Amino acid sequence: MNKTVEVIMHPPFNPIHSGLYNPDELYKNFDPHNTLSVSVTPDFQNLIYFHQKGLTAVSDPYAAMMEALHDASVGLGLRSFLANEMRSGRRPVSIMGGHKEPRGSETYCKVAHIAQKLSESGFIVVSGGGPGCMEATHLGALYAGRSADQLTSAINRLHEAYADFPVDMQYILVHKENMWTINEDLMSKLHAWMLPAWEIAQELKNQLTPINNSLAVPTWHYGHEPFTPLATHVAKYFLNSTREDVLLSLASCGIVFSEGRAGTIQEVFQDAAQIFYRGKKDNVPNPITSMLFLDRNFWEVPDVPDGKVHVPVMDLLKQLFVVSKNMTEEQFKRYIRLVDDTDEVVKIIIENAPSADQVVHKLSRFGIKDINL
């Protein structure tokens, strides 16, 4: 059943937002007992507005200006947030992976445990902020300082409540014959999927310490995939192109790539381009940031065909980096690696992480400036 949606005439957001979002702000009006309450949250209202104004092909100059002002103010909030984290001795690490990864899968569990250990080791984890491996990233950070068993229990709770992200969410908001409607059946499924994560976040929000901070960088371009309420800080953009540049630039201490498809592969080579063009400071090459590929079975061609998806990126990356003399063979083996063990992932990130001054310099090259340690 579809419910008619009125055209939103004025921006339902503050174009000059103060700082980053927190989940409660964007999920205001979310009601655990009302399956349609997602549609009246500020987050979903922004999605409706963005679609009604034409997404990236916006024809209304006023709407375009308001969205641009919003994204610029989020960037300012991000800079302030990063400055505070860096002054506290916490450097950013990104974790990428598929949005369809089921809760409780082996990959989901590995990502959550990596995020937990990285958060406990002086890093702040960053993800695209959506479902799947991105949700696992923020769940792990939320349980930093708690036992591995407590994290496993939370994963099981999510899995038992609603394991797979519901399909066909791209049809939750429909424009047909000059009418906008919401698919109420899909909205109910989305609510059911969101509910256990929202409950966990509500239960823990008054017990958190700085090591539980995590940063989600989602976009209303993919607003049918809601950002996870398990993140503590949210830099949500209208333009996905801006969001992708920011997300990759933040990976100043490395990126962990878990299993994913087209979006993850895009991020692999965006990151590779940033490393390739890393430049120099005082005529000394800037440090290489780690690219760690979790679960070699996915990232290599199998010895025996198994009918599964495999993305063998290492040969191409070696051609790009080593054969072109962008880095030495030894550097490639140190920084560009296939890894199966979660503890090894954390160990490599710690060993290869650049200094705080080098992180600040890298961020400044991408426009995130004025971070004084």
Tab-separated table of C-alpha atoms in Angstrom, residues 100-272:
chain	number	residue	atom	x	y	z
A	100	LYS	CA	24.387	-6.165	1.836
A	101	GLU	CA	26.605	-8.101	4.263
A	102	PRO	CA	24.205	-9.959	6.592
A	103	ARG	CA	24.318	-9.317	10.304
A	104	GLY	CA	26.134	-12.185	11.970
A	105	SER	CA	28.052	-13.355	8.893
A	106	GLU	CA	31.721	-14.233	9.281
A	107	THR	CA	32.750	-11.018	7.521
A	108	TYR	CA	30.362	-8.875	9.603
A	109	CYS	CA	31.794	-10.354	12.805
A	110	LYS	CA	35.387	-9.821	11.683
A	111	VAL	CA	34.735	-6.177	10.810
A	112	ALA	CA	33.040	-5.536	14.159
A	113	HIS	CA	35.932	-7.073	16.112
A	114	ILE	CA	38.528	-5.147	14.061
A	115	ALA	CA	36.667	-1.885	14.761
A	116	GLN	CA	36.483	-2.704	18.458
A	117	LYS	CA	40.230	-3.346	18.671
A	118	LEU	CA	41.172	-0.318	16.572
A	119	SER	CA	39.012	1.920	18.766
A	120	GLU	CA	40.748	0.523	21.843
A	121	SER	CA	44.150	1.126	20.207
A	122	GLY	CA	43.879	4.883	19.759
A	123	PHE	CA	42.111	5.158	16.420
A	124	ILE	CA	38.735	6.500	15.406
A	125	VAL	CA	37.005	4.289	12.862
A	126	VAL	CA	35.259	5.804	9.861
A	127	SER	CA	32.807	4.212	7.429
A	128	GLY	CA	30.227	5.154	4.827
A	129	GLY	CA	27.687	4.825	7.612
A	130	GLY	CA	25.180	2.500	5.953
A	131	PRO	CA	24.128	-1.128	6.496
A	132	GLY	CA	26.254	-4.272	6.297
A	133	CYS	CA	29.987	-3.928	6.939
A	134	MET	CA	29.503	-0.233	7.644
A	135	GLU	CA	27.075	-0.967	10.466
A	136	ALA	CA	29.484	-3.589	11.830
A	137	THR	CA	32.208	-0.924	11.988
A	138	HIS	CA	30.187	1.316	14.291
A	139	LEU	CA	28.882	-1.557	16.377
A	140	GLY	CA	32.470	-2.578	17.088
A	141	ALA	CA	33.424	0.955	18.113
A	142	LEU	CA	30.364	1.216	20.348
A	143	TYR	CA	31.577	-1.869	22.237
A	144	ALA	CA	35.187	-0.692	22.617
A	145	GLY	CA	36.190	-1.147	26.233
A	146	ARG	CA	33.742	-3.995	26.651
A	147	SER	CA	34.416	-7.700	26.273
A	148	ALA	CA	34.488	-9.565	22.983
A	149	ASP	CA	31.638	-11.707	24.339
A	150	GLN	CA	29.478	-8.614	24.853
A	151	LEU	CA	30.101	-7.591	21.246
A	152	THR	CA	29.260	-11.092	20.042
A	153	SER	CA	26.055	-11.011	22.050
A	154	ALA	CA	25.066	-7.726	20.372
A	155	ILE	CA	25.819	-9.170	16.927
A	156	ASN	CA	23.637	-12.189	17.717
A	157	ARG	CA	20.859	-9.897	18.890
A	158	LEU	CA	20.910	-8.004	15.599
A	159	HIS	CA	21.082	-11.214	13.596
A	160	GLU	CA	18.138	-12.803	15.385
A	161	ALA	CA	16.001	-9.678	15.053
A	162	TYR	CA	16.560	-8.993	11.338
A	163	ALA	CA	19.639	-10.419	9.619
A	164	ASP	CA	19.486	-9.188	6.024
A	165	PHE	CA	18.938	-5.657	4.878
A	166	PRO	CA	15.492	-5.679	3.209
A	167	VAL	CA	15.467	-5.733	-0.575
A	168	ASP	CA	13.940	-3.224	-3.000
A	169	MET	CA	14.463	-0.267	-0.661
A	170	GLN	CA	15.185	1.905	-3.701
A	171	TYR	CA	11.424	1.788	-4.323
A	172	ILE	CA	10.437	3.059	-0.890
A	173	LEU	CA	9.858	6.552	-2.303
A	174	VAL	CA	8.094	6.630	-5.684
A	175	HIS	CA	7.345	9.436	-8.124
A	176	LYS	CA	4.687	8.519	-10.665
A	177	GLU	CA	2.178	10.583	-12.621
A	178	ASN	CA	3.164	13.779	-10.786
A	179	MET	CA	2.516	12.157	-7.420
A	180	TRP	CA	4.966	11.241	-4.659
A	181	THR	CA	4.195	8.205	-2.521
A	182	ILE	CA	5.829	6.081	0.177
A	183	ASN	CA	5.570	2.306	0.006
A	184	GLU	CA	4.234	1.456	3.466
A	185	ASP	CA	5.163	-2.242	3.247
A	186	LEU	CA	8.801	-1.358	2.571
A	187	MET	CA	8.682	1.297	5.281
A	188	SER	CA	7.534	-1.319	7.800
A	189	LYS	CA	10.397	-3.614	6.804
A	190	LEU	CA	12.872	-0.766	7.089
A	191	HIS	CA	11.574	0.069	10.559
A	192	ALA	CA	11.880	-3.558	11.659
A	193	TRP	CA	15.460	-3.701	10.376
A	194	MET	CA	16.449	-0.409	12.034
A	195	LEU	CA	14.784	-1.098	15.384
A	196	PRO	CA	17.319	-3.455	17.073
A	197	ALA	CA	20.265	-1.185	16.198
A	198	TRP	CA	18.360	1.872	17.423
A	199	GLU	CA	17.570	0.052	20.696
A	200	ILE	CA	21.224	-0.886	21.252
A	201	ALA	CA	22.316	2.687	20.593
A	202	GLN	CA	19.720	4.032	23.040
A	203	GLU	CA	20.745	1.560	25.734
A	204	LEU	CA	24.448	2.478	25.503
A	205	LYS	CA	24.414	6.208	24.726
A	206	ASN	CA	24.764	7.292	28.365
A	207	GLN	CA	27.606	4.844	29.019
A	208	LEU	CA	29.987	5.920	26.275
A	209	THR	CA	33.525	7.279	26.598
A	210	PRO	CA	35.740	8.920	23.928
A	211	ILE	CA	37.052	5.529	22.778
A	212	ASN	CA	33.529	4.722	21.574
A	213	ASN	CA	33.482	7.651	19.132
A	214	SER	CA	33.063	6.691	15.496
A	215	LEU	CA	32.380	8.707	12.374
A	216	ALA	CA	29.791	7.824	9.731
A	217	VAL	CA	29.943	9.612	6.363
A	218	PRO	CA	26.683	8.739	4.560
A	219	THR	CA	24.740	10.518	1.823
A	220	TRP	CA	21.118	11.227	0.981
A	221	HIS	CA	21.982	10.113	-2.551
A	222	TYR	CA	21.637	6.609	-1.078
A	223	GLY	CA	19.115	7.684	1.520
A	224	HIS	CA	17.003	4.571	1.046
A	225	GLU	CA	19.847	2.861	2.921
A	226	PRO	CA	19.576	4.620	6.291
A	227	PHE	CA	22.708	5.507	8.189
A	228	THR	CA	23.343	3.408	11.259
A	229	PRO	CA	22.279	4.838	14.645
A	230	LEU	CA	25.266	2.976	16.099
A	231	ALA	CA	27.604	5.757	14.947
A	232	THR	CA	28.236	8.514	17.468
A	233	HIS	CA	28.986	11.259	14.915
A	234	VAL	CA	27.491	11.674	11.450
A	235	ALA	CA	28.747	13.802	8.550
A	236	LYS	CA	25.856	13.343	6.123
A	237	TYR	CA	26.044	14.999	2.724
A	238	PHE	CA	23.619	15.558	-0.119
A	239	LEU	CA	26.228	15.138	-2.854
A	240	ASN	CA	27.723	11.661	-3.003
A	241	SER	CA	30.747	12.906	-4.970
A	242	THR	CA	31.685	15.195	-2.067
A	243	ARG	CA	31.033	12.445	0.433
A	244	GLU	CA	33.245	9.929	-1.417
A	245	ASP	CA	36.164	12.354	-1.628
A	246	VAL	CA	35.871	13.125	2.073
A	247	LEU	CA	35.526	9.474	3.048
A	248	LEU	CA	38.678	8.424	1.204
A	249	SER	CA	40.658	11.452	2.340
A	250	LEU	CA	39.932	10.590	5.974
A	251	ALA	CA	41.735	7.265	5.660
A	252	SER	CA	44.980	8.844	6.784
A	253	CYS	CA	46.073	5.782	8.768
A	254	GLY	CA	44.874	3.209	6.267
A	255	ILE	CA	41.796	1.454	4.971
A	256	VAL	CA	40.520	-2.037	5.659
A	257	PHE	CA	38.572	-3.343	2.660
A	258	SER	CA	36.142	-6.113	3.524
A	259	GLU	CA	34.049	-7.973	0.977
A	260	GLY	CA	31.968	-5.722	-1.240
A	261	ARG	CA	30.925	-5.125	-4.812
A	262	ALA	CA	30.916	-2.121	-7.146
A	263	GLY	CA	30.933	0.611	-4.479
A	264	THR	CA	33.774	-1.022	-2.584
A	265	ILE	CA	35.805	-1.572	-5.770
A	266	GLN	CA	35.316	2.084	-6.653
A	267	GLU	CA	36.713	3.007	-3.241
A	268	VAL	CA	39.688	0.656	-3.706
A	269	PHE	CA	40.845	2.528	-6.764
A	270	GLN	CA	39.974	5.976	-5.439
A	271	ASP	CA	42.238	5.159	-2.519
A	272	ALA	CA	44.887	3.805	-4.881
